[in-house]
Coordinates of C-alpha atoms in Angstrom, one line a residue:
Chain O
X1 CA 0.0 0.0 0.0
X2 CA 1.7 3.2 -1.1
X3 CA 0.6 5.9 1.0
X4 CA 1.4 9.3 -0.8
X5 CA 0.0 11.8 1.4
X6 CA 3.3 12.6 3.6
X7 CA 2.6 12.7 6.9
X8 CA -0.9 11.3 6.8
X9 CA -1.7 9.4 9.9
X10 CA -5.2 7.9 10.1
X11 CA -7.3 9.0 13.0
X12 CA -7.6 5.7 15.0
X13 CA -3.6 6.1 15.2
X14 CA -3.7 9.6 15.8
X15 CA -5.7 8.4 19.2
X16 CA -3.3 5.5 20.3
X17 CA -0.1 7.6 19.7
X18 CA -2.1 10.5 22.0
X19 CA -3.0 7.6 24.5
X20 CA 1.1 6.5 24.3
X21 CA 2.4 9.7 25.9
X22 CA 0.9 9.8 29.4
X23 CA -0.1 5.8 29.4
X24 CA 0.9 1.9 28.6
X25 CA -0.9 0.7 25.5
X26 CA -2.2 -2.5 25.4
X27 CA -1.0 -5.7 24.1
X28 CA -3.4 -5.0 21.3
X29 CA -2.9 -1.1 20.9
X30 CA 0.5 -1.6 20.0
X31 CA 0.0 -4.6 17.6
X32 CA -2.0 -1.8 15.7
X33 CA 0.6 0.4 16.2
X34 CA 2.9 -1.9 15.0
X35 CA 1.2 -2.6 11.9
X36 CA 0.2 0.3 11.2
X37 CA 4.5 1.2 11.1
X38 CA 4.6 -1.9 8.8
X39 CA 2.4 0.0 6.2
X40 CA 3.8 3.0 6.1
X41 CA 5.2 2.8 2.7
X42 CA 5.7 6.2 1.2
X43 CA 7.3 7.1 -1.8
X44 CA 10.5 8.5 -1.1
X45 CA 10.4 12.6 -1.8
X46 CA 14.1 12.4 -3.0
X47 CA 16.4 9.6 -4.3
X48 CA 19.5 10.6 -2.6
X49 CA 21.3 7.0 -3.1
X50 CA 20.8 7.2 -6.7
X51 CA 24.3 7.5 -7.4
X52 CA 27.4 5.9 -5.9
X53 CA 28.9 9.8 -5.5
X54 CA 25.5 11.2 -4.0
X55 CA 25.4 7.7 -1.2
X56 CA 29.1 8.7 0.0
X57 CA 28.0 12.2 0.5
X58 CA 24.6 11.1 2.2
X59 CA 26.8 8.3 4.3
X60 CA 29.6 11.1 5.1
X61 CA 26.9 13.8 6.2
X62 CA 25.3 11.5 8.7
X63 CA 28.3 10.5 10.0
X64 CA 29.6 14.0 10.6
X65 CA 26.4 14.8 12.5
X66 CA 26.5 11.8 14.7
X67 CA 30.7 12.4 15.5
X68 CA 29.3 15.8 16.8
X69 CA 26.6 14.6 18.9
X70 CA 28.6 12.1 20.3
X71 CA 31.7 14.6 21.4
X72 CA 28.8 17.5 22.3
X73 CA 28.2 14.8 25.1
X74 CA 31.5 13.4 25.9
X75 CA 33.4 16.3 26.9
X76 CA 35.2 14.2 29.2
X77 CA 37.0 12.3 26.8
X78 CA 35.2 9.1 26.6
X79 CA 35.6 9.2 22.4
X80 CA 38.5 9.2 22.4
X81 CA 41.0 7.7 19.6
X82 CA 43.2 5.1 20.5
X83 CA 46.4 4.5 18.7
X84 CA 47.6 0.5 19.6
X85 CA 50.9 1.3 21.4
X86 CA 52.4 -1.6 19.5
X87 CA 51.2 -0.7 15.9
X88 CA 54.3 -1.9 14.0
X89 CA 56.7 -2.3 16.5
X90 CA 60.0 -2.1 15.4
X91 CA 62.2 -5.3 15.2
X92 CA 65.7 -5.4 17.6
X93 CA 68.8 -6.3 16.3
X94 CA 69.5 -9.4 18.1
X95 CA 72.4 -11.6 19.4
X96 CA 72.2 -15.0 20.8
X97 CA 73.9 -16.2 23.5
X98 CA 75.1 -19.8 23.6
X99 CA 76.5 -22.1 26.3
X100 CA 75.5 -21.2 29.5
X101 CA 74.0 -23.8 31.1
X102 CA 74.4 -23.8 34.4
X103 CA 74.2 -19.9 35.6
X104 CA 70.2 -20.8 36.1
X105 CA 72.2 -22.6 39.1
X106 CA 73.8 -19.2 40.2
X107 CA 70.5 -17.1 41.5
X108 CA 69.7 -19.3 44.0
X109 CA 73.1 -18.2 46.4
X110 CA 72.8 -14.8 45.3
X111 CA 71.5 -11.4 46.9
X112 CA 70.2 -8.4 45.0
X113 CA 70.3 -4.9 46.3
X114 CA 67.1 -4.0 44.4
X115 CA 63.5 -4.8 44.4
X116 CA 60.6 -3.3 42.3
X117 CA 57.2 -4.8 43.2
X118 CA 54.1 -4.1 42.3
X119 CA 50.4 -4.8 44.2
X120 CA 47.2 -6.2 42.7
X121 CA 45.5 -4.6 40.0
X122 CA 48.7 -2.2 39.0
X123 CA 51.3 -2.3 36.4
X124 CA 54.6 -0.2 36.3
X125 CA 57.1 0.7 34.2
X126 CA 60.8 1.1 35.1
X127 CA 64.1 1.5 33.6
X128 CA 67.0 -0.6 34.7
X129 CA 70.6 0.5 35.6
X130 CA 71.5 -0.6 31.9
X131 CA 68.3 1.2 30.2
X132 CA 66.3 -1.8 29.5
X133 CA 62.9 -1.0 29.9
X134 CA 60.6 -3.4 32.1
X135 CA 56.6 -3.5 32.0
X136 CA 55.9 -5.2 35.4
X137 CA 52.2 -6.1 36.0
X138 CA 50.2 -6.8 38.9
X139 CA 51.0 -8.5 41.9
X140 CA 54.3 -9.1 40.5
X141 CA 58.4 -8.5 41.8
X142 CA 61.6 -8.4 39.8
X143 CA 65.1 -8.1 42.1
X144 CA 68.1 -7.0 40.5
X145 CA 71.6 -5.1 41.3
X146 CA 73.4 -2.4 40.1
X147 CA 75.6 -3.9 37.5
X148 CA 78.9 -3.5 36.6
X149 CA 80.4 -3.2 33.4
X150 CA 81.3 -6.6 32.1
X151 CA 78.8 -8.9 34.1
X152 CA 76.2 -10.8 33.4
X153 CA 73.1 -8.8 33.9
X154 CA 70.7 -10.8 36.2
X155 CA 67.1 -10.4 37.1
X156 CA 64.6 -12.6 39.7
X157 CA 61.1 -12.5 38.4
X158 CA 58.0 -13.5 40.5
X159 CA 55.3 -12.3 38.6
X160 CA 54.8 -11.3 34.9
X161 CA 57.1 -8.6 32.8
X162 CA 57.5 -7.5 29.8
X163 CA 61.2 -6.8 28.9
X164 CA 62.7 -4.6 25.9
X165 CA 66.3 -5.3 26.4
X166 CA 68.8 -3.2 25.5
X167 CA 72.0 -5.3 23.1
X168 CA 75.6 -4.8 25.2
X169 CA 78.4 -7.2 23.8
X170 CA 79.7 -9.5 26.4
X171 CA 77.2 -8.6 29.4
X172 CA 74.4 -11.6 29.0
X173 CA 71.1 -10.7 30.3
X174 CA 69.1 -13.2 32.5
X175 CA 65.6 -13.3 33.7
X176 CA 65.7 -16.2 36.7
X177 CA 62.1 -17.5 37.3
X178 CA 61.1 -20.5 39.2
X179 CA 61.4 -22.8 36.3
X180 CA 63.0 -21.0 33.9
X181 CA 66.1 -19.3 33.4
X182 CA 65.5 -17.0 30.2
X183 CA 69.1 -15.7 28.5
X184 CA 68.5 -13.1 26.4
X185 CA 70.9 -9.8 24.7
X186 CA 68.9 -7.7 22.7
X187 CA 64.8 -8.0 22.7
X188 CA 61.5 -7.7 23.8
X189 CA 59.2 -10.8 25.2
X190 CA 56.4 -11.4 28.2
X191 CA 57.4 -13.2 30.4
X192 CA 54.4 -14.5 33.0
X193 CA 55.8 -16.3 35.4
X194 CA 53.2 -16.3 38.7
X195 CA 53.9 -19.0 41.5
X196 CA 50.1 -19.3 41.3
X197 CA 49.7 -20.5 37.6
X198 CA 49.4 -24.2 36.7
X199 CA 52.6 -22.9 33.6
X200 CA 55.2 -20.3 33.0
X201 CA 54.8 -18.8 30.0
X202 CA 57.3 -16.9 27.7
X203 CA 56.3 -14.7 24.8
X204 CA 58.7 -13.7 22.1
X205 CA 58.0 -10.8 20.3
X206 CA 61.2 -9.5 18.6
X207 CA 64.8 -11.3 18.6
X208 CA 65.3 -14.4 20.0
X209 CA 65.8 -15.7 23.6
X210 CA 66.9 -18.8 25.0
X211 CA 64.8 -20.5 28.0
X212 CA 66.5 -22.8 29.8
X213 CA 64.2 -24.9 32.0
X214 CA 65.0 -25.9 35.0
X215 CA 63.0 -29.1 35.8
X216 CA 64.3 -30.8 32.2
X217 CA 67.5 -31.3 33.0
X218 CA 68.2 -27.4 31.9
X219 CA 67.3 -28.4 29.2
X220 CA 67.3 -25.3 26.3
X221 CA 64.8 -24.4 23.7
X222 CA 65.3 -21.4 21.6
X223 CA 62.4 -19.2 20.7
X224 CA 61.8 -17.9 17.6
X225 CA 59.6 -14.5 17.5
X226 CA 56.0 -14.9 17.5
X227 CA 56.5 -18.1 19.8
X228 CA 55.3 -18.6 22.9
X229 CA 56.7 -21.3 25.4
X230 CA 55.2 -23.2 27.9
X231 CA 56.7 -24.6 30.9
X232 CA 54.7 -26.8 33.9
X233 CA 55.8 -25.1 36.9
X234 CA 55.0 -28.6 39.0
X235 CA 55.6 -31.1 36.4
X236 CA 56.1 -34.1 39.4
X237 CA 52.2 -32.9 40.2
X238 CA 50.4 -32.9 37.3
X239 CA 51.6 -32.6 33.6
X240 CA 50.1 -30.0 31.1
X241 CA 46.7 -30.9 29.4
X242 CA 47.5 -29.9 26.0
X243 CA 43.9 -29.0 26.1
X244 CA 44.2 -26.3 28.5
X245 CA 46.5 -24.8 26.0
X246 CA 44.0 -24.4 23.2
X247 CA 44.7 -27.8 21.5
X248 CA 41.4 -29.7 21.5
X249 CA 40.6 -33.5 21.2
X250 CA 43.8 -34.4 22.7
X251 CA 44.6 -36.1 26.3
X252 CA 48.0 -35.5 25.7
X253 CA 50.0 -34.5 28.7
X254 CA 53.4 -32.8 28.5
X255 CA 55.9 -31.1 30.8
X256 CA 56.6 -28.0 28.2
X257 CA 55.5 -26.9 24.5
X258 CA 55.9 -24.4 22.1
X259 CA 53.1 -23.0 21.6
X260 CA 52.1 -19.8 19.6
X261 CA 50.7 -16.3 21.0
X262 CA 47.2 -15.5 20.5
X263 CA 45.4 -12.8 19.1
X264 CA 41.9 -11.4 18.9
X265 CA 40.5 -11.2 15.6
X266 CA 41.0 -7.4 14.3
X267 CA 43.3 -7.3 17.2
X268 CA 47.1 -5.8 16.1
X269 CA 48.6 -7.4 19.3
X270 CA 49.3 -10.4 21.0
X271 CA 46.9 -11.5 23.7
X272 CA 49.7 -12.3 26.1
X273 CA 50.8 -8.5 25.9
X274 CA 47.5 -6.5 26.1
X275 CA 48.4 -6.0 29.9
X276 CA 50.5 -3.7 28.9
X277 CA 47.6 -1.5 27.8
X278 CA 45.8 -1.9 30.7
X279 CA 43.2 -4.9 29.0
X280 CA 42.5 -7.4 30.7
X281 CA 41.9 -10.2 27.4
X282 CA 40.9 -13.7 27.7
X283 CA 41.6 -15.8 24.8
X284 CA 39.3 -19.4 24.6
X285 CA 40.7 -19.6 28.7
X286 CA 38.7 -21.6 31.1
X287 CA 36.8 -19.7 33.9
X288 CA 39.2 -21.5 36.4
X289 CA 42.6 -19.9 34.3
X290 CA 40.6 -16.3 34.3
X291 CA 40.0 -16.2 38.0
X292 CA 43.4 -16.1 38.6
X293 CA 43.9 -13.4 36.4
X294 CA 40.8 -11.6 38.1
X295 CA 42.3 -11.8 41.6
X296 CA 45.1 -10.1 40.6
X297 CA 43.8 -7.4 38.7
X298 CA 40.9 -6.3 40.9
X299 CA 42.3 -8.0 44.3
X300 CA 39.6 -9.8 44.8
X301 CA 39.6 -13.8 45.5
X302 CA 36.9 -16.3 43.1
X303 CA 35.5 -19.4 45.0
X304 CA 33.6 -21.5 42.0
X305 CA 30.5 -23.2 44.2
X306 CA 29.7 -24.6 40.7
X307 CA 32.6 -26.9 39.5
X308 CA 31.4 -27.5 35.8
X309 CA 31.8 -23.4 35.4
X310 CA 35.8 -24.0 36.4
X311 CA 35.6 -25.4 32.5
X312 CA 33.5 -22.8 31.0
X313 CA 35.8 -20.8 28.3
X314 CA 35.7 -17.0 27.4
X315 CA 37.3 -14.9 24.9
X316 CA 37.3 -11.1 25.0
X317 CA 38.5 -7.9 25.8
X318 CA 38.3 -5.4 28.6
X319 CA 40.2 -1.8 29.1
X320 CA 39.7 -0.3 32.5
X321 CA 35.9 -1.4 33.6
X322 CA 35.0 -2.5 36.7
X323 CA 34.4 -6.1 37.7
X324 CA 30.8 -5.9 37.6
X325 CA 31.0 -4.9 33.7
X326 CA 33.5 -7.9 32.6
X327 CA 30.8 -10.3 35.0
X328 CA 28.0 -9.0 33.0
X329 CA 30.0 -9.5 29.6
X330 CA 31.4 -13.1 30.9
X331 CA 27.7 -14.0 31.6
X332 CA 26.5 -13.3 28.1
X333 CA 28.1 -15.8 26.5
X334 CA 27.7 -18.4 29.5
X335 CA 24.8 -18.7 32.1
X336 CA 25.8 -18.5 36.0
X337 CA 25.5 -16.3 38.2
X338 CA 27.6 -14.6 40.7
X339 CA 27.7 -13.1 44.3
X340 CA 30.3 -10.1 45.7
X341 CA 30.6 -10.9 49.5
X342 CA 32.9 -8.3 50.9
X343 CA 36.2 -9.0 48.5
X344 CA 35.0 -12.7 47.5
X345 CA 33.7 -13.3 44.4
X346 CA 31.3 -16.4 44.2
X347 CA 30.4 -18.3 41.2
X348 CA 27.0 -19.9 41.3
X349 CA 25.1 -22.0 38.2
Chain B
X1 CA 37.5 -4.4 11.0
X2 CA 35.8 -5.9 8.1
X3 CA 36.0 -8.9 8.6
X4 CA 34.9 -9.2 12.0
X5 CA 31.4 -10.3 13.1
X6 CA 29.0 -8.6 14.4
X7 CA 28.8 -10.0 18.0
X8 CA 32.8 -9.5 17.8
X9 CA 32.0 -5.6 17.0
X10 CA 29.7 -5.7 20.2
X11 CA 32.5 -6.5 22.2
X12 CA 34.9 -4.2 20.8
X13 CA 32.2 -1.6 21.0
X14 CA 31.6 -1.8 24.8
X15 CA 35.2 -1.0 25.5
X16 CA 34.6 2.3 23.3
X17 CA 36.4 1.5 20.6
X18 CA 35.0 4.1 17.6
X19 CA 36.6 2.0 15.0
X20 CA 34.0 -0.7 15.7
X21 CA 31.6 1.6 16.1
X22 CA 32.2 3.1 12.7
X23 CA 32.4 -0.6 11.2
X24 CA 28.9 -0.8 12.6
X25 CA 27.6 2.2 11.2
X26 CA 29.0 1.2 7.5
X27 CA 27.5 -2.3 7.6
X28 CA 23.8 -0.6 9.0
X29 CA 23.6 3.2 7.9
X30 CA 22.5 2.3 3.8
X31 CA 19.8 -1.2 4.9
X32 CA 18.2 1.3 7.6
X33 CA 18.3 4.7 5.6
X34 CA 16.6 2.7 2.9
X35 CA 14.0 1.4 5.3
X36 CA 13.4 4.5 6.8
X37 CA 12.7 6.4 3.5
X38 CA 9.8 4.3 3.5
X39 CA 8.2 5.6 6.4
X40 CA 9.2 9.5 6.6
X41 CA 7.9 11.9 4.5
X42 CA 11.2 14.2 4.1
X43 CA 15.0 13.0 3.2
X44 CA 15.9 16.0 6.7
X45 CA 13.5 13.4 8.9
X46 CA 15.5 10.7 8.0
X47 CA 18.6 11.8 8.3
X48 CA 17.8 12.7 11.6
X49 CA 16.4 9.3 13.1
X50 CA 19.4 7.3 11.1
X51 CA 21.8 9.9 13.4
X52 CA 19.6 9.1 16.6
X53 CA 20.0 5.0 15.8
X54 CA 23.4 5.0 15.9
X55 CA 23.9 7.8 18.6
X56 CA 21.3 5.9 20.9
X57 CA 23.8 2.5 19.8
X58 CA 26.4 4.2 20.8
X59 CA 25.3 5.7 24.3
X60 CA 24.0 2.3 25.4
X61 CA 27.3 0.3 24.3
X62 CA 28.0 -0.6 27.6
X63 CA 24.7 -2.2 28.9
X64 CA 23.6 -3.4 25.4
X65 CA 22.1 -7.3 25.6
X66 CA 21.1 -8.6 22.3
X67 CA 18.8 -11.0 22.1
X68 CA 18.6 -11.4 18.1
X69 CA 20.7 -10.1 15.6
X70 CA 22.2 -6.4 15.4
X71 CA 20.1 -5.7 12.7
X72 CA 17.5 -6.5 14.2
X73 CA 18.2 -4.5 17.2
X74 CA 18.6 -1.6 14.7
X75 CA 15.5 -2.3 12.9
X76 CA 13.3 -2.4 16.1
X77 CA 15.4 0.4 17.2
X78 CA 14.3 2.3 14.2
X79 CA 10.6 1.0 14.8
X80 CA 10.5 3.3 17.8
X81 CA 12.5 5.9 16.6
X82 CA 9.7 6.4 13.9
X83 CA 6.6 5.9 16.0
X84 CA 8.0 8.1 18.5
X85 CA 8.6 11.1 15.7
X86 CA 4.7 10.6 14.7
X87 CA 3.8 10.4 18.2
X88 CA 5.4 13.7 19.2
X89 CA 4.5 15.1 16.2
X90 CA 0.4 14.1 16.7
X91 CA 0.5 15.5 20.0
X92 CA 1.9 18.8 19.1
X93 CA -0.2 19.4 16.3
X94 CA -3.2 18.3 18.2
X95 CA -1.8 20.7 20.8
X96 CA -1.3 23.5 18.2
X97 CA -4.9 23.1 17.0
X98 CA -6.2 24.0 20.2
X99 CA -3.8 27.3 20.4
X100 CA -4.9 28.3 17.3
X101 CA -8.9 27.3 17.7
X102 CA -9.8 30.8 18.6
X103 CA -7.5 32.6 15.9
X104 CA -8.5 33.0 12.5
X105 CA -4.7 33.4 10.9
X106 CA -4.1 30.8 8.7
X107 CA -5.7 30.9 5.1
X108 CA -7.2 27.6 4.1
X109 CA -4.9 26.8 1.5
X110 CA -1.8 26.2 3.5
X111 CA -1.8 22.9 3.8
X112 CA -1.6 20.6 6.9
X113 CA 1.8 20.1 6.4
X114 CA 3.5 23.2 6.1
X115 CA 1.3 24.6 8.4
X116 CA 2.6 22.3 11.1
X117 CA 6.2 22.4 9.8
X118 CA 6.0 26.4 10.1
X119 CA 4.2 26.1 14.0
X120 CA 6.7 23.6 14.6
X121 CA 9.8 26.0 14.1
X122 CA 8.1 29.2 15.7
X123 CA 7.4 27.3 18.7
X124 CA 10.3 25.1 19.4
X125 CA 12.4 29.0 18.8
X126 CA 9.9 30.6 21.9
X127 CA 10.2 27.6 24.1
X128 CA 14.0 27.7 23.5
X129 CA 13.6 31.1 24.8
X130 CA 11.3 30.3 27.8
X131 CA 12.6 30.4 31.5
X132 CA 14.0 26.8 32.6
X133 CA 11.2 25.6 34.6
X134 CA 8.0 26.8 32.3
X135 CA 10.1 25.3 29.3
X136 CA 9.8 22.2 31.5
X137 CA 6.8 22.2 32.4
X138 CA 5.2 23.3 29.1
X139 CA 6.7 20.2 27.2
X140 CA 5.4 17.8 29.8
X141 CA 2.4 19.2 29.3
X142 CA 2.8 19.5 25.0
X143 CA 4.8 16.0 24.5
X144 CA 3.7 14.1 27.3
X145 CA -0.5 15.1 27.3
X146 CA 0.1 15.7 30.6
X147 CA -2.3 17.3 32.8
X148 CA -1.3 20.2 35.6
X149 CA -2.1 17.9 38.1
X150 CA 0.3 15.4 36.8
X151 CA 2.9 17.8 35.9
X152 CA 2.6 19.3 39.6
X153 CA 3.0 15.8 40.7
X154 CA 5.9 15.5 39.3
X155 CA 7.9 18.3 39.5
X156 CA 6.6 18.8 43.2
X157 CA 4.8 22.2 42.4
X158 CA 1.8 23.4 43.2
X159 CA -1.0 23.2 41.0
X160 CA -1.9 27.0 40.5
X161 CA 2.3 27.3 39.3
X162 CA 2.3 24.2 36.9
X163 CA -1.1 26.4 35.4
X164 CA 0.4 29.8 35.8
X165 CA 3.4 28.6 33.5
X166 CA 1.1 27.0 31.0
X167 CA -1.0 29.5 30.6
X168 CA 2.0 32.2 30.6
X169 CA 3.5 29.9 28.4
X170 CA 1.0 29.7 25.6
X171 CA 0.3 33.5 25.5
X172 CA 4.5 34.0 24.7
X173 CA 3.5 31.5 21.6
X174 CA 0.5 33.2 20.6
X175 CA 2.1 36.1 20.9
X176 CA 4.9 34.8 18.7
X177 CA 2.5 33.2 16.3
X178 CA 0.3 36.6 15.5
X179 CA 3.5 38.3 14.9
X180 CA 4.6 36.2 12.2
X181 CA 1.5 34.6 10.6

């Protein structure tokens, strides 16, 4: 039915859209309204996507007028544009240190002068005595000493870091975690590494780095850039379920594998690095794996009183909300339901 | 951005990211525009319910649940959009009528649509110019049908100032009408 008179609204509408402002229609009343919308078929008064030229002007028009709306009300900066900080990230030069086994013996009689740590639900940045750069995220310590020119540089991590490390000839650099020693010169990788996680993960992002673990016999593997490693931290308790690592269908159990890092789809960086930005990402993780994660951004502490949830798996995002806004998201895509009791979070079916 | 899906977009979108956002809009703007052609009279109306879609999209990005598809959403977003432009614009122009019951301004042969177009600007430029509280209280009383006991109500006046406004309210638009009809 084309209705040419613009504007024309027949009187029994007229009378529900008057009875709309100041009451609830009916179940019924709307239906009418409803249909009455489904009629409305008017011949348009001007074709303005007629052309491919005249559609980009219409398209670009709106669009203007909406950016506008949208900043007249966020004067605050909530539109704001967000460049990735690791948009192209520029490749180090890097050297490769060979042959030495052993110094992941060495930490364990030493002392270090210095001690950066951070508390739940914080990250920081510093700058060591050499200008390497560390990322150091929540809940997380890293000792080290003023080195001298010449010696080994050596670093204690308990925690998660990010390192860009500066190249010096001759003075190897080494991260010592609980089961990994990593040797590195000149490069940038994550390295998570909590005494509360089932693994210990490295993350190569640029150069190369050798991990040397420590319950294999020191055992070496040599990463290769956009490889991620992943070490049981208990192997004599239980040994890695492959599938807890994103490979389905297989019982497989190992003490380490090389594994490679995730990313979101439309994402530019790796999921193991989005810390860094302050996002909190989940990539296919089970519930059980995110919890830990939650307690240490937000300082809280997850008790599941539904066991199956442990197993449910996420994926997604978050920069800077509040608990309550990744718990609504998380329940979206699984049903359960949750309690805050002072700083316990409960997980109910 | 393209070749994410929709529900992917969502996500992206509640942490304010205004690339998704935009994604969003170039999948949706041409289907809806299209559809909304259909059921406005002028290419200015549409324009301005396609803006309200997406701004409304994008002010409820953090507490949006879908329960169907997003175009869907956008469709039945647009649904009210619409019936909400002819409700307003019923009620005004029934409102209008009775301002203009007693005057005998307007020739016959201005039809009912430029009539109301022209009210329509006149009087949305006096109540822009109104004092806070009668511009309130007028368009509870204009868009909403509300009564003065209602409107007192809810503003927690008393029911001589909700009709004191109104009435001081109308005589500025009549006022403003006889000067420029």
């Amino acid at each position: 039915m084309k209705n040419e008179i613009p504007g024309y609204i027949p009187e029994h509408i007229r009378t529900l859209l008057i009875k709309q402002s100041s009451t609830i229609l009916s179940a019924d009343e709307e239906e009418q309204l409803y249909n009455w919308y489904q009629t409305l078929d008017m011949i348009p008064a001007e074709d303005l996507l007629g052309s491919a030229d005249r559609e980009a002007e219409e398209k670009k028009r709106i669009w203007l007028g909406l950016e506008g709306k949208i900043q007249e009300t966020t004067n605050t900066g909530i539109y704001r544009m967000k460049p990735w900080i690791w948009r192209g990230a520029a490749a180090v030069l890097l050297f490769v240190i060979l042959g030495v086994g052993g110094q992941y013996l060495l930490h364990s009689k030493k002392t270090y002068q210095l001690e950066v740590a951070t508390n739940i639900g914080k990250v920081q940045h510093l700058i060591l005595p050499d200008g390497s750069q560390v990322w150091l995220n929540a809940n997380s310590q890293l000792q080290y000493n003023n080195w001298k020119p010449g010696k080994a540089r050596e670093v204690v991590l308990n925690g998660e870091a990010f390192f860009d490390i500066k190249q010096q000839a001759g003075q190897p650099f080494i991260i010592h975690t609980r089961a990994v020693d990593i040797n590195v010169l000149g490069t940038s990788f994550n390295v998570k590494a909590y005494p509360e996680d089932a693994t210990t993960e490295t993350t190569l992002l640029t150069g190369k780095v050798q991990v040397v673990m420590k319950q294999e016999q020191g055992r070496k593997i040599q990463l290769e850039p956009s490889q991620k490693l992943v070490v049981q931290n208990n192997p004599e308790l239980e040994n890695i379920k492959k599938s807890s690592i994103n490979k389905k269908h297989t019982t497989d159990t190992v003490s380490y594998l090389i594994d490679a890092p995730k990313m979101l789809t439309g994402d530019s960086n790796f999921v193991e690095v989005t810390w860094r930005e302050r996002r909190l990402t989940f990539f296919n993780q089970p519930f059980e794996v995110i919890a830990l994660q939650l307690q240490r951004w937000y300082g809280i502490t997850v008790i599941f009183n539904d066991e199956t949830m442990k197993n449910a798996r996420f994926t997604g995002t978050f920069r800077d909300e509040p608990l309550t806004r990744v718990m609504t998201a998380l329940q979206m895509s699984a049903p359960f339901n949750y309690r805050m009791s002072n700083d316990t979070l409960l997980i109910d079916k | 951005m393209k070749h994410l899906t929709d529900p992917e977009l969502l996500i992206l979108l509640r942490e304010d990211d205004e690339w998704a956002f935009r994604e969003i809009y170039e999948r949706y703007w041409k289907i809806l525009y299209q559809q909304a052609l259909k059921k406005l009279a002028t290419t200015e109306e549409v324009r301005d319910i396609i803006q309200e879609i997406f701004f409304s999209l994008w002010k409820s990005r953090h507490s949006i649940l879908l329960r169907e598809t997003l175009l869907q959403y956008l469709y039945t977003s647009l649904r009210y959009k619409i019936i909400d432009y002819y409700r307003l614009r019923t009620v005004r122009s029934k409102y209008y009528d009775s301002i203009l019951q007693e005057e005998e301004h307007l020739s016959p042969e201005v039809s009912e649509e430029l009539q109301y177009r022209q009210l329509n600007t006149l009087v949305e430029e006096e109540i822009r110019q109104m004092p806070a509280k009668m511009k309130e209280v007028f368009v509870l009383s204009r868009d909403y049908n509300l009564n003065a006991v209602q409107i007192a109500q809810k503003l927690s006046l008393s029911h001589q100032t909700v009709r004191n406004q109104i009435s001081t309210a109308l005589k500025r638009i009549r006022k403003r009408l006889d000067r420029s009809l």
